[in-house]
Coordinates of C-alpha atoms in Angstrom, one line a residue:
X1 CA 96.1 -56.2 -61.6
X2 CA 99.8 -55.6 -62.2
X3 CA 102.9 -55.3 -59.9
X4 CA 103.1 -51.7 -59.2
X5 CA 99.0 -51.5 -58.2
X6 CA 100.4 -53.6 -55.6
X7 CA 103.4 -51.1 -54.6
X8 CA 100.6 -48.6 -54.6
X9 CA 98.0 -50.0 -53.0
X10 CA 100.4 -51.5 -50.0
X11 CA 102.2 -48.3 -49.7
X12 CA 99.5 -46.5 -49.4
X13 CA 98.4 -48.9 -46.7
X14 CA 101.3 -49.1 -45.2
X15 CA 101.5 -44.9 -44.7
X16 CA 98.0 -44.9 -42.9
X17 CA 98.9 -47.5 -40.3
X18 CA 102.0 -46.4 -39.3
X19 CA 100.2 -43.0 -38.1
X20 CA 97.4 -45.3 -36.7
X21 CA 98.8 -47.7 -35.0
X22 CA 101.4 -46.2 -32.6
X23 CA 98.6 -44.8 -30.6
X24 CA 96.4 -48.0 -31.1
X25 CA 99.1 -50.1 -29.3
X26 CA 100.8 -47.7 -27.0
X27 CA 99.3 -49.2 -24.0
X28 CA 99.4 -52.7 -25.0
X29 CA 102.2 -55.4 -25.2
X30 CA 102.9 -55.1 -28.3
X31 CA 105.4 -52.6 -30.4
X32 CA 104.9 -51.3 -33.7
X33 CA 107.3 -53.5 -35.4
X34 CA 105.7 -56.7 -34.4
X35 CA 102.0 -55.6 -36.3
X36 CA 104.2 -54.5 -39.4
X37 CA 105.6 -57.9 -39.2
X38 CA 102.6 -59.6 -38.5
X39 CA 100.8 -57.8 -40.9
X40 CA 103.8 -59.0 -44.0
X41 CA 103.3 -62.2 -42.3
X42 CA 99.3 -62.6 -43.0
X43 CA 99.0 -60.7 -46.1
X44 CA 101.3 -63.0 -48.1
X45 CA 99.5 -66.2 -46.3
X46 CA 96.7 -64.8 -48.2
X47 CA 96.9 -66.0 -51.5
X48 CA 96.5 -69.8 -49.6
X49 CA 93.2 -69.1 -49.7
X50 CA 92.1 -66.3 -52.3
X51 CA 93.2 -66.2 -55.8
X52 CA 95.8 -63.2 -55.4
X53 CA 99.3 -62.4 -57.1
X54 CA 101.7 -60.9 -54.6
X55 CA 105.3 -60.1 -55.5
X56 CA 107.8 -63.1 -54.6
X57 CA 110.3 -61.9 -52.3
X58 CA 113.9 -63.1 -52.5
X59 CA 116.5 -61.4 -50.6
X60 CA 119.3 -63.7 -52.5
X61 CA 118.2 -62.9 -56.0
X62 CA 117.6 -59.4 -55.6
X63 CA 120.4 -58.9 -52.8
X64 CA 120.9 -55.4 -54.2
X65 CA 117.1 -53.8 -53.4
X66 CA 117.8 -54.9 -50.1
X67 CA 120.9 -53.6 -49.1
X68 CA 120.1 -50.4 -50.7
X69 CA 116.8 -50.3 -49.0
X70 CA 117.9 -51.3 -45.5
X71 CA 121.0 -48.7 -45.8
X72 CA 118.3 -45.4 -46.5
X73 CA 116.3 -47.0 -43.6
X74 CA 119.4 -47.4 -41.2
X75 CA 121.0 -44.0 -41.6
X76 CA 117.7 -42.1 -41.7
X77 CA 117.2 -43.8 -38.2
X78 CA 120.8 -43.1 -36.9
X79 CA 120.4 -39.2 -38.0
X80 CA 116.7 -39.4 -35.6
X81 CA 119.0 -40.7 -32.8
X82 CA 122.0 -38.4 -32.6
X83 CA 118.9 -35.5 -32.9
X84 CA 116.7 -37.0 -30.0
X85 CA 119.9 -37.2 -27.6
X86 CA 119.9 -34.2 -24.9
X87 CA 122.9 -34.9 -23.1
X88 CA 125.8 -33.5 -24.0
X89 CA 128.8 -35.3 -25.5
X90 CA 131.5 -36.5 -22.7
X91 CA 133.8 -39.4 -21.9
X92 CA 131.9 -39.3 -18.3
X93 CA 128.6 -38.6 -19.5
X94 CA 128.1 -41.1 -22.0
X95 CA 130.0 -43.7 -19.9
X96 CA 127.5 -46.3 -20.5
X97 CA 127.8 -46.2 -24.5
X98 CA 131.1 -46.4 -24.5
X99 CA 131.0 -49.6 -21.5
X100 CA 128.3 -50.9 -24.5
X101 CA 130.5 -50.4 -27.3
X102 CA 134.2 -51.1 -25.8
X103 CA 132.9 -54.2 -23.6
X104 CA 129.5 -55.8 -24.6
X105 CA 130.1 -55.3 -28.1
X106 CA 133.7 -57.3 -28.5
X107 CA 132.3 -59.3 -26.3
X108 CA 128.6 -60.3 -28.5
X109 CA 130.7 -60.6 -31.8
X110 CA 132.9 -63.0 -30.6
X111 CA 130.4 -65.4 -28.7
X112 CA 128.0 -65.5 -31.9
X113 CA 130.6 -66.5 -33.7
X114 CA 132.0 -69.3 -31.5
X115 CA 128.6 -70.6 -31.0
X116 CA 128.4 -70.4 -34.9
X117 CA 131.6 -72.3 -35.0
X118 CA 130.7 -75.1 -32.6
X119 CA 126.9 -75.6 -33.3
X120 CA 126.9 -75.0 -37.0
X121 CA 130.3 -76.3 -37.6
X122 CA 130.4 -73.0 -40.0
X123 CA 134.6 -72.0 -41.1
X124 CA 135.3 -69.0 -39.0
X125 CA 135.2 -66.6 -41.7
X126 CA 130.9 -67.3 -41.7
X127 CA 131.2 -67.5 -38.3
X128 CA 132.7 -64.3 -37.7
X129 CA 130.3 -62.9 -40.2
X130 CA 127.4 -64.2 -38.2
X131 CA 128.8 -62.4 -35.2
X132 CA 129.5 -59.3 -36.4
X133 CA 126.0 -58.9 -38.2
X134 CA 123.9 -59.9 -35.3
X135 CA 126.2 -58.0 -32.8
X136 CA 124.9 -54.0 -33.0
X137 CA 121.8 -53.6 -31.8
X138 CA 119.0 -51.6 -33.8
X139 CA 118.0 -48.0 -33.8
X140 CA 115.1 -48.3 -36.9
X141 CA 113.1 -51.0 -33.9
X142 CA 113.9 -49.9 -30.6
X143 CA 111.4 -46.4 -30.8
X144 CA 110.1 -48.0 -27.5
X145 CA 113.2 -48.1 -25.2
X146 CA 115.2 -44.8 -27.5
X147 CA 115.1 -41.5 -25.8
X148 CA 112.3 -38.9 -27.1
X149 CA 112.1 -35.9 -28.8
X150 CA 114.7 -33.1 -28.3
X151 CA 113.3 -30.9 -25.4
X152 CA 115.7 -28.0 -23.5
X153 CA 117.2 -30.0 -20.4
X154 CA 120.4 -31.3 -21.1
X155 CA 120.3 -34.4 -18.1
X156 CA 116.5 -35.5 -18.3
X157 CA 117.1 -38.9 -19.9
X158 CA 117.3 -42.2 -17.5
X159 CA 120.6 -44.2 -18.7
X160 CA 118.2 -46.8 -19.7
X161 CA 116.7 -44.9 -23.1
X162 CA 120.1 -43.1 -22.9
X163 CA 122.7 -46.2 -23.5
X164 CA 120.4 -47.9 -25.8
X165 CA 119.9 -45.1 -28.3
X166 CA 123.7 -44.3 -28.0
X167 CA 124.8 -47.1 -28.5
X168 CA 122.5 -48.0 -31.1
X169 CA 123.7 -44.9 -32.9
X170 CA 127.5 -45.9 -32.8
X171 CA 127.7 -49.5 -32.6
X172 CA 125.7 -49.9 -36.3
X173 CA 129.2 -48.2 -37.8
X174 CA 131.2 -50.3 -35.5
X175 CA 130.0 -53.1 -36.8
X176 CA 131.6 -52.6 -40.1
X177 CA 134.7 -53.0 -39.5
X178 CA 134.0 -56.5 -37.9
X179 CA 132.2 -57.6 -41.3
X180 CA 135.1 -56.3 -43.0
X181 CA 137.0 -59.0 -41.2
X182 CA 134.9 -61.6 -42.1
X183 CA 135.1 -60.8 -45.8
X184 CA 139.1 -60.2 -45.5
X185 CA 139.5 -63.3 -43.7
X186 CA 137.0 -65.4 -46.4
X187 CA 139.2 -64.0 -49.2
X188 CA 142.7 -64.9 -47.4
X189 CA 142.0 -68.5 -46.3
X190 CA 138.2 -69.2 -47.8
X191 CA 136.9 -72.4 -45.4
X192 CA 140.5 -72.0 -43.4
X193 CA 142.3 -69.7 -41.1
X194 CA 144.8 -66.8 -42.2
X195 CA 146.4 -64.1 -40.7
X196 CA 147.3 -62.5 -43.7
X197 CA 145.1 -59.7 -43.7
X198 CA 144.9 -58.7 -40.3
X199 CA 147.6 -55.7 -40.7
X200 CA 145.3 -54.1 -43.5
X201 CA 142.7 -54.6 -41.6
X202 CA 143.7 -53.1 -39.2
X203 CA 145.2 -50.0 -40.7
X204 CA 142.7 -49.4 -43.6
X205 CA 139.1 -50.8 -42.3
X206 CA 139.4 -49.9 -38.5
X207 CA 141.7 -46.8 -38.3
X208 CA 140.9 -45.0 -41.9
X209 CA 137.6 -45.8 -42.1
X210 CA 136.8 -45.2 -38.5
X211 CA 139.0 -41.9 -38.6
X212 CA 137.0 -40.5 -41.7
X213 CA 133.8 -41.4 -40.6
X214 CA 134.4 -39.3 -37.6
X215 CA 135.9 -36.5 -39.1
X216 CA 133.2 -36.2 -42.0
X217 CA 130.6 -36.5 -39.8
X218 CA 132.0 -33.6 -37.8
X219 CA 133.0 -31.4 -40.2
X220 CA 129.7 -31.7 -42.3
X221 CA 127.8 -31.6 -38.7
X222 CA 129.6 -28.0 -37.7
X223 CA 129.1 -26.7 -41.0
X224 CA 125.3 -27.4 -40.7
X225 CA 125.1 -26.5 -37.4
X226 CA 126.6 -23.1 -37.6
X227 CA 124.3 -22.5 -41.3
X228 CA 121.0 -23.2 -39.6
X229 CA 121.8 -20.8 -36.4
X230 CA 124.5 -18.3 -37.2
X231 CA 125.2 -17.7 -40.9
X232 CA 125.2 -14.1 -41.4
X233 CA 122.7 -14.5 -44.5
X234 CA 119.6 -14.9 -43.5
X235 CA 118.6 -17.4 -46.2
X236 CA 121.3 -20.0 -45.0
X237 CA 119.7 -19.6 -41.6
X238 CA 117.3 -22.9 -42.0
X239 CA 116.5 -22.8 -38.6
X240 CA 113.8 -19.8 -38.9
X241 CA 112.2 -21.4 -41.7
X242 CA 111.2 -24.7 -39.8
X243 CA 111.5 -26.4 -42.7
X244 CA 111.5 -30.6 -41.5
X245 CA 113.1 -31.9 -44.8
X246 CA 116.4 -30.2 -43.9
X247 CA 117.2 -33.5 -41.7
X248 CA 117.2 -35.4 -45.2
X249 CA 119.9 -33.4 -47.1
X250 CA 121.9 -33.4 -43.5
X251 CA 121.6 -37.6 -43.9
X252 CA 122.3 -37.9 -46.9
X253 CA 125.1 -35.2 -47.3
X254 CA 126.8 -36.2 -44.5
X255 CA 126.8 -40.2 -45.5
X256 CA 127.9 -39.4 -49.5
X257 CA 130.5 -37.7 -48.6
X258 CA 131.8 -39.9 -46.4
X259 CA 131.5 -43.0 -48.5
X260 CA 133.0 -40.7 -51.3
X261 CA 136.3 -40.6 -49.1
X262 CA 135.4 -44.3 -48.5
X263 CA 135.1 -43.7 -44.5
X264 CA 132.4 -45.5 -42.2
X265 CA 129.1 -43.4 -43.4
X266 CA 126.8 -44.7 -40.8
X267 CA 129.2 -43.5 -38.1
X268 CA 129.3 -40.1 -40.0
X269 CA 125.5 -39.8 -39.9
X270 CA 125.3 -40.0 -36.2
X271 CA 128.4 -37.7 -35.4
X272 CA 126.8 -35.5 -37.5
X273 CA 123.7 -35.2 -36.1
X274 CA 125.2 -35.2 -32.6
X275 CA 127.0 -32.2 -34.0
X276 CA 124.0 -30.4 -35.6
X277 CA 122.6 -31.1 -31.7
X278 CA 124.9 -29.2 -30.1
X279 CA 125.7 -26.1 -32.3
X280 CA 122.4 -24.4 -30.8
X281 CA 121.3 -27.4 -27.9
X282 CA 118.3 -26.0 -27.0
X283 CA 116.6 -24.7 -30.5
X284 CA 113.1 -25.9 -31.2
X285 CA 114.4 -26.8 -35.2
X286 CA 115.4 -29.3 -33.7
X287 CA 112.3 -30.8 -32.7
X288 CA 111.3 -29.7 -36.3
X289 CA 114.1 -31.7 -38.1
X290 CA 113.6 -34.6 -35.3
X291 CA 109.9 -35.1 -36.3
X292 CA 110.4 -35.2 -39.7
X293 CA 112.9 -37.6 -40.1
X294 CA 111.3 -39.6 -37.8
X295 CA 108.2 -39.8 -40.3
X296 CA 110.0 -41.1 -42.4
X297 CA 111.8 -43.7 -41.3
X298 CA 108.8 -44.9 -39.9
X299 CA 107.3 -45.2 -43.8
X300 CA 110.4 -47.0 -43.9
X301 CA 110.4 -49.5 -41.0
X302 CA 106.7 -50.2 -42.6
X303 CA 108.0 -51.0 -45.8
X304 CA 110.8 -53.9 -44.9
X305 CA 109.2 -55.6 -41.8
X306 CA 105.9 -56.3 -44.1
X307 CA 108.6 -57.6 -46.7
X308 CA 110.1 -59.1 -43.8
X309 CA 106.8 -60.8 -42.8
X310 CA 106.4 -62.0 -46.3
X311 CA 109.5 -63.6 -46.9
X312 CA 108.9 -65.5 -43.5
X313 CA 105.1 -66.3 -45.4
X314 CA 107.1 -67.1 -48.6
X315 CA 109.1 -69.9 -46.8
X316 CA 112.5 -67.8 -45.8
X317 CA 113.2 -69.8 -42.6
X318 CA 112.9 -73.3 -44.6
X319 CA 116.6 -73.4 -44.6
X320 CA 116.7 -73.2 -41.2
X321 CA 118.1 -76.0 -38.4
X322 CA 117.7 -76.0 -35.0
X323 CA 121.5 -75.1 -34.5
X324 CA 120.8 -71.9 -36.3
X325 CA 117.9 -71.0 -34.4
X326 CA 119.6 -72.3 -31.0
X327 CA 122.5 -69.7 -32.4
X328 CA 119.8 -66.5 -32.2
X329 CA 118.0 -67.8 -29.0
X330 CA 121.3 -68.1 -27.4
X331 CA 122.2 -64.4 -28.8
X332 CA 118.7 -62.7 -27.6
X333 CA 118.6 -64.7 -24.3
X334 CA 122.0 -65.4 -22.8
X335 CA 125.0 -63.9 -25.1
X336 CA 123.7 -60.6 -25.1
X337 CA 122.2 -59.9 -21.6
X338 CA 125.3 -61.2 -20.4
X339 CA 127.8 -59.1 -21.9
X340 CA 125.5 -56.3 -21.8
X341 CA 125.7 -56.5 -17.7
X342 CA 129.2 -57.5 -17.8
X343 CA 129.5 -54.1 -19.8
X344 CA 127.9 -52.3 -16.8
X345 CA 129.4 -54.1 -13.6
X346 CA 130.6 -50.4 -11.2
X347 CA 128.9 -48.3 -13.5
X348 CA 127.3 -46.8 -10.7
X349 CA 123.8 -47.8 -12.4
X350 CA 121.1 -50.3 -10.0
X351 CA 121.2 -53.7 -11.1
X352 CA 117.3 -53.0 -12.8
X353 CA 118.7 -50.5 -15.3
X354 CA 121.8 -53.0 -15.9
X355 CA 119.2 -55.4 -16.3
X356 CA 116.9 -53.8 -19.4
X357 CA 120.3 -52.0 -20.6
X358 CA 121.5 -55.5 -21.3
X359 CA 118.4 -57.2 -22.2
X360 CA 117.0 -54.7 -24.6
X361 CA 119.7 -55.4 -27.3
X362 CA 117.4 -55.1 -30.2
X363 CA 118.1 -57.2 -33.5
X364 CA 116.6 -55.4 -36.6
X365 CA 117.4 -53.7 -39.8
X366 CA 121.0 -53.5 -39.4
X367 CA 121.5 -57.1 -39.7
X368 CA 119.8 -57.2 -43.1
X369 CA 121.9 -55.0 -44.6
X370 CA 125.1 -56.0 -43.1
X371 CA 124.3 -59.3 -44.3
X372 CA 123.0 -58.2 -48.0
X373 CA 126.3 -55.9 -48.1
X374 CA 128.7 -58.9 -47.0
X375 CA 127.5 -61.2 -49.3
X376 CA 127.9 -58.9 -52.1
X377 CA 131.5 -58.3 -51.2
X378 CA 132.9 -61.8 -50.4
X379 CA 132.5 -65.4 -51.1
X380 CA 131.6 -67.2 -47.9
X381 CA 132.4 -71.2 -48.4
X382 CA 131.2 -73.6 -45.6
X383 CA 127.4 -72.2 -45.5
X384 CA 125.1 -70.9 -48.5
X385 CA 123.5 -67.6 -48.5
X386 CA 120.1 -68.8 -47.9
X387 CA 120.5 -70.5 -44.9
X388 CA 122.6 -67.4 -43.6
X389 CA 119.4 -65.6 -44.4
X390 CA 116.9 -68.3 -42.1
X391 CA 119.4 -67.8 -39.2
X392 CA 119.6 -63.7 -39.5
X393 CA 115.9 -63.3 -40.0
X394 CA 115.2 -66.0 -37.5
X395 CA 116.6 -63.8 -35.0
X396 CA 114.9 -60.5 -35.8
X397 CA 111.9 -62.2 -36.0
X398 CA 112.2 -63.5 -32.6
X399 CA 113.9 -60.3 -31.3
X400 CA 110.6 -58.6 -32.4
X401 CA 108.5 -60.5 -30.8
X402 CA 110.0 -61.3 -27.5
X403 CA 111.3 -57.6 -26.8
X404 CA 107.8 -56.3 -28.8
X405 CA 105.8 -58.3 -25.8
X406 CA 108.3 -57.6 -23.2
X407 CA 109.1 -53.5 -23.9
X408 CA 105.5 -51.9 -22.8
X409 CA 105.4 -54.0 -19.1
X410 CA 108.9 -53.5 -18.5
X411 CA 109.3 -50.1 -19.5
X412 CA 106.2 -48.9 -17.9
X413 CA 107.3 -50.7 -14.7
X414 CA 110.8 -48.8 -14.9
X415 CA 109.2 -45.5 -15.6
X416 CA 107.1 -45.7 -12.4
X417 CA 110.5 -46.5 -10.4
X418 CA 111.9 -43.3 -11.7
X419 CA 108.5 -41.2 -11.1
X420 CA 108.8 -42.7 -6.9
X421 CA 112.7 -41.8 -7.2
X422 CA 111.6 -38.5 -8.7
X423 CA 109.4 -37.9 -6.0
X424 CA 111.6 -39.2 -3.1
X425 CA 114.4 -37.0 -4.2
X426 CA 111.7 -33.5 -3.8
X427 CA 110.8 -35.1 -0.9
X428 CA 114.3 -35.3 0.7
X429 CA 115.1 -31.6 -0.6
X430 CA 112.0 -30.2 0.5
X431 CA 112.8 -32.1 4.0
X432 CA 116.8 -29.9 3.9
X433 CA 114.7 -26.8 3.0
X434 CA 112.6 -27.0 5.8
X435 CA 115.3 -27.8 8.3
X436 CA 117.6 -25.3 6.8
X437 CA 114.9 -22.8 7.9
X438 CA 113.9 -23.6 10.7
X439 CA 117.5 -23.1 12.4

């Protein structure tokens, strides 16, 4: 039985249960991720006890697979995100994301890396590294608490599923900048401190990048947008051919060009599908493009948390000490709820929504490739790549499983609080109605 039987045979597998299982679990505490994992998890325990030959999994010696595979996974996600999102784009209406990006986010980074500083005793280049990798929070493994499929009512998501998948969509291309510190700072001081490279920094891998990212993503997005509903030649108009697939060439259009012109491409991806989104809001090809891509990052998600599962099987976490994990608990339990409710505080929201808004900070498939993509750039001193790999996989591991458990109790809970508001509010109106009438 050779290698690529294997590939076959698991993908294959792998296909099947990701259209089985999401309506196998639905109703029970547990989330789709955490059986993918699981399921890596138990298959590579396997040859403990029968005479198989699984694939070893390394994410250090073959660093390249997995940054590569994790990118395709991320930016397939972020273009679902920006397609599911109703609402239309506004510095009031999307108040929350940027609360979650401008205040929670700094705000994660920087007490990640001081925990990674004091705890670990890591140089603050790794530190900052750590911080900046663990800080966005995941759009491939938060399905459960994202908004839905595209419908025709611009205002029917709750801020919850709304600020999540927002900020989700923006805060993975946020992030690079941040790990582009870490690597400028490594190759300025190494173990030390420099402020050398902070003006380039600055210039180049926050304002350029940022700037182009943007800019590609809305350019490429209105050009799309005004080809699938109002090009004058019928064949350029995609939208009445319902053809799903279009939402890949949108990905990965938008992302190569922007990388081309060496701009942020995750932050392209989302502004352009956020710009596809509005050309024609309330289009059914949307739904069409949204349930495609969806499909397929779901193949996708399949594919890395069972490698994910097996590299924990395969002895990935070896490396790792109790500081390190204390570092991710901290991050998942007290870091991040924290700043995501300092992020909040006279947002107008109740304090439940501020609550799973800030505790719902997903860890996921970002953070492997940040961290594949960083060490592949820069030489980090003070900490070796393995062990950075038990402490970043320790915490999406535990982020699975406490916010896999958590999501379908908490979330069902919170939909039947907006169901009583729902039906307090007709109540009310009705009440007006009536009065109104009756003098």
């Amino acid at each position: 039985m050779t290698l690529i039987d294997w590939i076959f045979a698991l993908f294959g597998l792998g296909a099947l249960l990701a259209a089985v299982l999401p309506r196998a679990v639905a109703r029970l505490p547990l989330s789709l991720p955490m059986v993918f994992l699981g399921g890596g998890l138990l298959l590579y325990l396997l040859p403990y006890v029968l005479p198989l030959s699984l694939p070893a999994l390394d994410p250090v010696a073959h660093r390249g697979w997995v940054e590569h595979t994790a990118e395709i996974c991320v930016i397939i996600s972020l273009m679902g995100a920006g397609l599911a999102i109703n609402r239309p784009f506004g510095l009031r209406t999307w108040a929350v994301t940027w609360r979650l990006l401008g205040i929670t986010m700094p705000l994660t980074i920087g007490a990640v890396a001081l925990a990674g500083w004091l705890l670990l005793g890591w140089p603050p280049a790794v530190a900052l590294l750590v911080g900046a990798v663990l800080a966005p929070t995941d759009p491939v493994l938060a399905a459960e608490v994202r908004v839905g499929e595209p419908t025709d009512a611009e205002h029917d998501e709750d801020e919850v599923r709304f600020g999540l998948t927002s900020e989700a969509g923006l805060n993975d291309g946020l992030a690079f900048p941040f790990v582009g510190a870490a690597i400028a700072l490594a190759a300025a001081a190494g173990t030390g401190w420099s402020a050398d490279w902070i003006g380039h920094w600055v210039l180049v891998d926050v304002l350029y990048k940022c700037a182009v990212g943007v800019v590609c993503g809305l350019a490429v997005g209105r050009l799309l947008g005004w080809m699938f509903f109002r090009a004058a030649f019928k064949a350029l108009r995609l939208s009445e051919h319902k053809e799903g697939f279009v939402a890949l060439g949108a990905t990965f259009l938008s992302y190569g060009v922007t990388e081309i012109l060496h701009g942020y491409g995750f932050l392209a991806v989302f502004v352009t599908a956020c710009a596809i989104r509005a050309a024609e809001r309330a289009h059914g090809y949307h739904k069409v493009l949204h349930d495609f891509i969806e499909q397929v990052e779901r193949l996708f998600t399949v594919i890395l948390l069972f490698l994910l599962g097996g590299f924990v099987a395969l002895g990935g976490l070896a490396p790792l000490t109790w500081q390190g994990a204390a570092t991710g608990l901290l991050l998942l339990l007290v870091i991040r709820p924290a700043a995501g409710w300092l992020g909040q505080l006279r947002d107008g929201s109740c304090a439940r929504e501020r609550g799973l808004t800030a505790f719902f900070g997903i860890r996921g498939i970002g953070s492997l490739f940040y961290l594949a993509y960083a060490l592949g750039e820069g030489e980090f001193g003070g900490a070796t790549a393995r062990e950075l790999w038990a402490v970043v996989t320790f915490t999406i591991v535990t982020s699975v499983v406490v916010h896999g458990i958590s999501v379908t109790p908490l979330i069902t809970r919170f939909d039947r609080l907006l169901r009583h508001r729902a039906r307090s509010a007709a109540g009310a109106a009705h009440s007006v109605r009536s009065s109104s009438r009756d003098h």
